[in-house]
Short mmCIF file of C-alpha atoms in Angstrom, two decimals:
data_model
loop_
_atom_site.label_atom_id
_atom_site.label_comp_id
_atom_site.label_asym_id
_atom_site.label_seq_id
_atom_site.Cartn_x
_atom_site.Cartn_y
_atom_site.Cartn_z
CA MET A 1 -28.64 26.40 -6.97
CA LYS A 2 -24.92 25.34 -5.84
CA HIS A 3 -24.48 24.56 -2.54
CA ALA A 4 -21.68 25.58 -0.49
CA GLU A 5 -18.79 22.86 0.51
CA GLU A 6 -19.07 21.47 3.78
CA PRO A 7 -17.05 23.57 6.33
CA HIS A 8 -15.25 20.45 7.47
CA GLN A 9 -14.30 19.49 3.72
CA LEU A 10 -10.97 20.41 1.60
CA PRO A 11 -11.94 19.86 -1.86
CA THR A 12 -8.73 18.97 -3.94
CA ASP A 13 -8.15 17.67 -7.59
CA GLY A 14 -8.80 14.43 -8.98
CA PHE A 15 -7.34 11.36 -7.50
CA SER A 16 -5.19 10.43 -10.62
CA ALA A 17 -3.67 13.88 -11.49
CA TRP A 18 -2.82 14.31 -7.72
CA LEU A 19 -1.14 10.55 -7.70
CA ALA A 20 0.68 11.54 -10.90
CA ARG A 21 1.86 14.61 -9.64
CA THR A 22 2.86 13.30 -6.20
CA ARG A 23 4.92 10.34 -7.55
CA ASP A 24 6.63 12.76 -10.44
CA GLY A 25 7.64 15.05 -7.58
CA GLN A 26 8.97 12.02 -5.71
CA LYS A 27 11.18 11.43 -8.78
CA THR A 28 12.08 14.84 -9.50
CA LYS A 29 12.44 16.25 -5.98
CA ALA A 30 10.18 19.19 -7.33
CA GLY A 31 8.07 18.47 -4.00
CA ALA A 32 4.42 18.65 -3.35
CA ASP A 33 2.22 21.54 -3.99
CA VAL A 34 -0.20 21.59 -1.11
CA PRO A 35 -3.31 24.12 -0.22
CA CYS A 36 -2.33 24.15 3.28
CA GLY A 37 -4.49 27.31 4.01
CA ASP A 38 -4.02 28.24 7.63
CA CYS A 39 -2.70 24.80 8.84
CA ARG A 40 0.71 24.61 10.09
CA GLY A 41 0.60 21.11 11.67
CA CYS A 42 3.64 19.57 9.85
CA CYS A 43 5.79 22.44 11.31
CA THR A 44 4.28 22.08 14.85
CA SER A 45 3.89 18.38 15.39
CA ALA A 46 7.35 17.28 16.83
CA TYR A 47 8.60 15.82 13.45
CA PHE A 48 12.18 15.08 13.23
CA ILE A 49 13.17 16.20 9.54
CA HIS A 50 15.92 14.38 7.53
CA ILE A 51 18.40 16.54 5.62
CA GLY A 52 20.64 15.13 3.15
CA PRO A 53 24.34 15.91 2.67
CA ASP A 54 23.69 17.42 -0.95
CA GLU A 55 21.16 19.91 0.43
CA THR A 56 23.77 22.63 0.90
CA ALA A 57 21.27 25.52 0.94
CA ALA A 58 19.19 23.88 3.79
CA LEU A 59 22.31 23.02 5.71
CA ALA A 60 23.80 26.59 5.28
CA ARG A 61 20.58 27.88 6.94
CA ILE A 62 20.24 25.60 9.88
CA PRO A 63 22.68 26.23 12.74
CA LYS A 64 24.99 23.23 13.60
CA ALA A 65 23.67 23.20 17.27
CA LEU A 66 20.02 22.08 15.84
CA ARG A 67 21.55 19.28 13.97
CA PHE A 68 22.42 15.77 14.80
CA LYS A 69 23.44 12.64 12.80
CA ALA A 70 20.71 10.84 11.62
CA PRO A 71 20.71 7.08 12.92
CA GLY A 72 21.41 4.31 10.61
CA LEU A 73 22.22 6.69 7.80
CA THR A 74 25.79 7.49 6.39
CA LYS A 75 27.92 10.48 7.51
CA GLY A 76 26.32 13.70 6.21
CA HIS A 77 22.72 12.64 6.94
CA VAL A 78 21.37 14.74 9.86
CA LEU A 79 18.15 15.18 11.64
CA LEU A 80 16.46 18.54 12.59
CA GLY A 81 14.66 18.25 15.76
CA TYR A 82 11.94 20.39 17.62
CA ASP A 83 11.40 22.54 20.69
CA ASP A 84 9.70 21.78 23.85
CA LYS A 85 6.42 22.85 22.26
CA GLY A 86 6.88 20.23 19.39
CA HIS A 87 7.56 23.22 16.90
CA CYS A 88 10.40 23.21 14.47
CA PRO A 89 13.15 25.83 15.72
CA LEU A 90 12.96 27.44 12.53
CA PHE A 91 9.15 28.08 12.87
CA LYS A 92 8.96 31.65 13.84
CA ASP A 93 5.86 34.12 13.65
CA ASN A 94 3.42 31.29 12.35
CA ALA A 95 5.70 30.54 9.23
CA CYS A 96 9.06 28.81 8.02
CA SER A 97 12.04 31.44 8.29
CA ILE A 98 13.84 29.45 5.93
CA TYR A 99 11.17 28.58 3.48
CA ALA A 100 12.90 29.32 0.41
CA ASP A 101 15.61 27.01 1.69
CA ARG A 102 13.81 24.49 3.62
CA PRO A 103 14.85 20.68 3.63
CA GLN A 104 13.43 18.25 1.03
CA THR A 105 11.46 16.25 3.43
CA CYS A 106 9.29 19.66 4.05
CA ARG A 107 9.13 20.12 0.46
CA ASP A 108 7.69 16.60 -0.10
CA TYR A 109 5.33 16.55 2.89
CA ASP A 110 1.64 16.20 1.84
CA CYS A 111 -0.66 14.94 4.52
CA ARG A 112 -2.93 13.74 1.60
CA VAL A 113 -1.11 10.62 1.57
CA PHE A 114 -2.89 9.61 4.51
CA PRO A 115 -6.53 9.36 3.22
CA ALA A 116 -5.07 8.28 -0.06
CA THR A 117 -3.50 5.15 1.21
CA GLY A 118 -5.65 4.23 4.34
CA PHE A 119 -2.67 4.80 6.73
CA THR A 120 -3.18 6.67 9.89
CA VAL A 121 -1.46 9.75 11.21
CA GLU A 122 0.25 9.04 14.54
CA ALA A 123 -1.73 9.41 17.63
CA ASP A 124 0.47 12.02 18.95
CA LYS A 125 -0.08 14.45 15.88
CA PRO A 126 -3.77 15.56 16.01
CA LEU A 127 -3.32 18.77 13.83
CA ILE A 128 -2.26 16.87 11.05
CA ALA A 129 -4.86 14.04 11.68
CA GLY A 130 -7.53 16.71 11.72
CA GLN A 131 -6.49 18.06 8.51
CA ALA A 132 -5.79 14.76 6.93
CA VAL A 133 -9.22 13.74 7.03
CA ARG A 134 -10.79 16.94 5.65
CA TRP A 135 -9.33 16.29 1.98
CA LYS A 136 -11.85 15.37 -0.48
CA PHE A 137 -10.31 14.00 -3.72
CA GLY A 138 -12.24 14.19 -7.08
CA PHE A 139 -13.38 11.03 -8.69
CA THR A 140 -14.64 12.49 -11.95
CA GLN A 141 -12.52 10.51 -14.26
CA SER A 142 -12.81 6.78 -15.19
CA ALA A 143 -9.00 6.42 -13.89
CA ASP A 144 -9.64 7.99 -10.36
CA LYS A 145 -11.51 5.05 -8.80
CA ARG A 146 -9.20 2.44 -10.42
CA ASP A 147 -6.02 4.22 -9.03
CA PHE A 148 -7.63 5.04 -5.66
CA ALA A 149 -8.53 1.21 -5.27
CA ALA A 150 -4.85 0.24 -6.48
CA VAL A 151 -3.32 2.64 -3.74
CA GLN A 152 -5.56 1.60 -1.20
CA ALA A 153 -4.71 -2.13 -1.74
CA ALA A 154 -1.00 -1.47 -1.82
CA GLY A 155 -1.58 0.47 1.45
CA ALA A 156 -3.46 -2.51 3.07
CA PHE A 157 -0.66 -5.08 1.78
CA LEU A 158 2.18 -3.09 3.40
CA ARG A 159 0.14 -3.05 6.59
CA ASP A 160 -0.97 -6.71 6.57
CA HIS A 161 2.09 -8.44 5.10
CA ALA A 162 5.01 -7.02 6.85
CA ARG A 163 6.51 -10.38 7.71
CA ASP A 164 6.73 -11.13 3.86
CA PHE A 165 9.03 -8.38 2.99
CA PRO A 166 12.86 -8.56 3.41
CA GLU A 167 14.03 -7.16 6.98
CA GLY A 168 14.55 -3.54 6.57
CA PHE A 169 12.58 -2.93 3.42
CA LEU A 170 9.53 -1.38 5.13
CA PRO A 171 10.08 2.03 6.73
CA ALA A 172 8.74 2.35 10.24
CA HIS A 173 6.99 5.78 9.66
CA PRO A 174 3.54 6.13 8.84
CA THR A 175 4.33 8.96 6.25
CA GLN A 176 7.14 6.87 4.63
CA LEU A 177 4.97 3.79 4.53
CA ALA A 178 2.04 5.78 2.74
CA VAL A 179 4.55 7.20 -0.03
CA LEU A 180 6.01 3.57 -0.47
CA ALA A 181 2.44 2.69 -1.35
CA LEU A 182 2.14 5.53 -3.86
CA LYS A 183 5.25 4.37 -5.38
CA VAL A 184 4.29 0.63 -5.81
CA TYR A 185 0.48 1.07 -6.55
CA GLY A 186 0.95 -0.34 -10.01
CA VAL A 187 1.52 -3.88 -8.75
CA PHE A 188 -2.09 -3.82 -7.60
CA LEU A 189 -3.65 -2.40 -10.57
CA GLU A 190 -6.02 -5.47 -11.36
CA PRO A 191 -9.49 -3.78 -11.66
CA ALA A 192 -12.38 -5.70 -10.53
CA VAL A 193 -16.08 -4.62 -9.74
CA ASN A 194 -17.61 -5.61 -6.32
CA GLU A 195 -21.14 -6.58 -5.74
CA LYS A 196 -22.38 -3.11 -5.19
CA GLY A 197 -20.84 -2.07 -8.55
CA THR A 198 -17.81 -0.19 -7.07
CA ALA A 199 -14.53 -0.28 -8.33
CA CYS A 200 -12.03 -2.40 -6.50
CA VAL A 201 -8.94 -4.02 -6.62
CA GLU A 202 -7.98 -7.40 -5.35
CA ILE A 203 -4.88 -9.54 -4.83
CA ARG A 204 -5.60 -12.50 -7.10
CA GLY A 205 -3.37 -15.52 -8.24
CA GLU A 206 -0.32 -14.95 -6.35
CA THR A 207 0.74 -15.76 -3.02
CA ALA A 208 1.77 -12.96 -0.32
CA ALA A 209 5.35 -13.58 -0.86
CA GLU A 210 5.04 -13.39 -4.74
CA LYS A 211 3.11 -10.29 -4.24
CA ALA A 212 5.77 -8.72 -1.85
CA LYS A 213 8.66 -9.67 -4.45
CA ALA A 214 6.79 -7.77 -6.86
CA VAL A 215 6.58 -4.70 -4.49
CA VAL A 216 10.15 -4.69 -3.80
CA ALA A 217 10.71 -4.78 -7.71
CA ALA A 218 8.32 -1.95 -8.44
CA PHE A 219 9.93 0.00 -5.55
CA GLU A 220 13.53 -0.41 -7.12
CA ALA A 221 12.13 0.37 -10.76
CA PHE A 222 10.53 3.70 -9.49
CA ARG A 223 13.87 4.61 -7.43
CA SER A 224 15.85 4.08 -10.58
CA GLY A 225 13.43 5.62 -13.20
CA VAL A 226 12.92 2.79 -15.22
CA GLU A 227 9.47 1.89 -14.51
#
């Protein structure tokens, strides 16, 4: 007899398949396909939404009064803020009122990046934190555990070795750090087996500074599409 899934779990697909799709979506701007259900956490958790100057459809739908210059970015890059409830001002009747033309930031958002990489959702975003811990990846293929271990190792390295990276390379936002870990996980694909027989990845044979240089190179390769 097949048992029903525990109510707190949200089964999702195999880890490697999800990872490949997520990385491809980042490269092509296809966005993420997230089975959100009735969760609207990312629309109601006081996020600033970046909109690039080439996002003409989104910009046409967002009133100028709701946009302001994105600090540290060049002219044309703007942010969309939130209201006094922490809701996106375009969130109406429990839905995005410009969904077909929503910003790329919204299209890319996938809270599965948090359990995938080991990064923690900000303390002031409990709805997203509650949703993130419910995801249950599949580990049925041989590559699933290997890739998961590498992504976790990438996340741990970014957290623990910030001082080994060039100034300004690491983003400050946990979501962006998690996405960076997905982009550079290949640096950490050094399969090993621990004493319990569980697949793991270890950083071996290189200094932290050398590993950081490899991460930067992997990011540049991902961004340029030549990895």
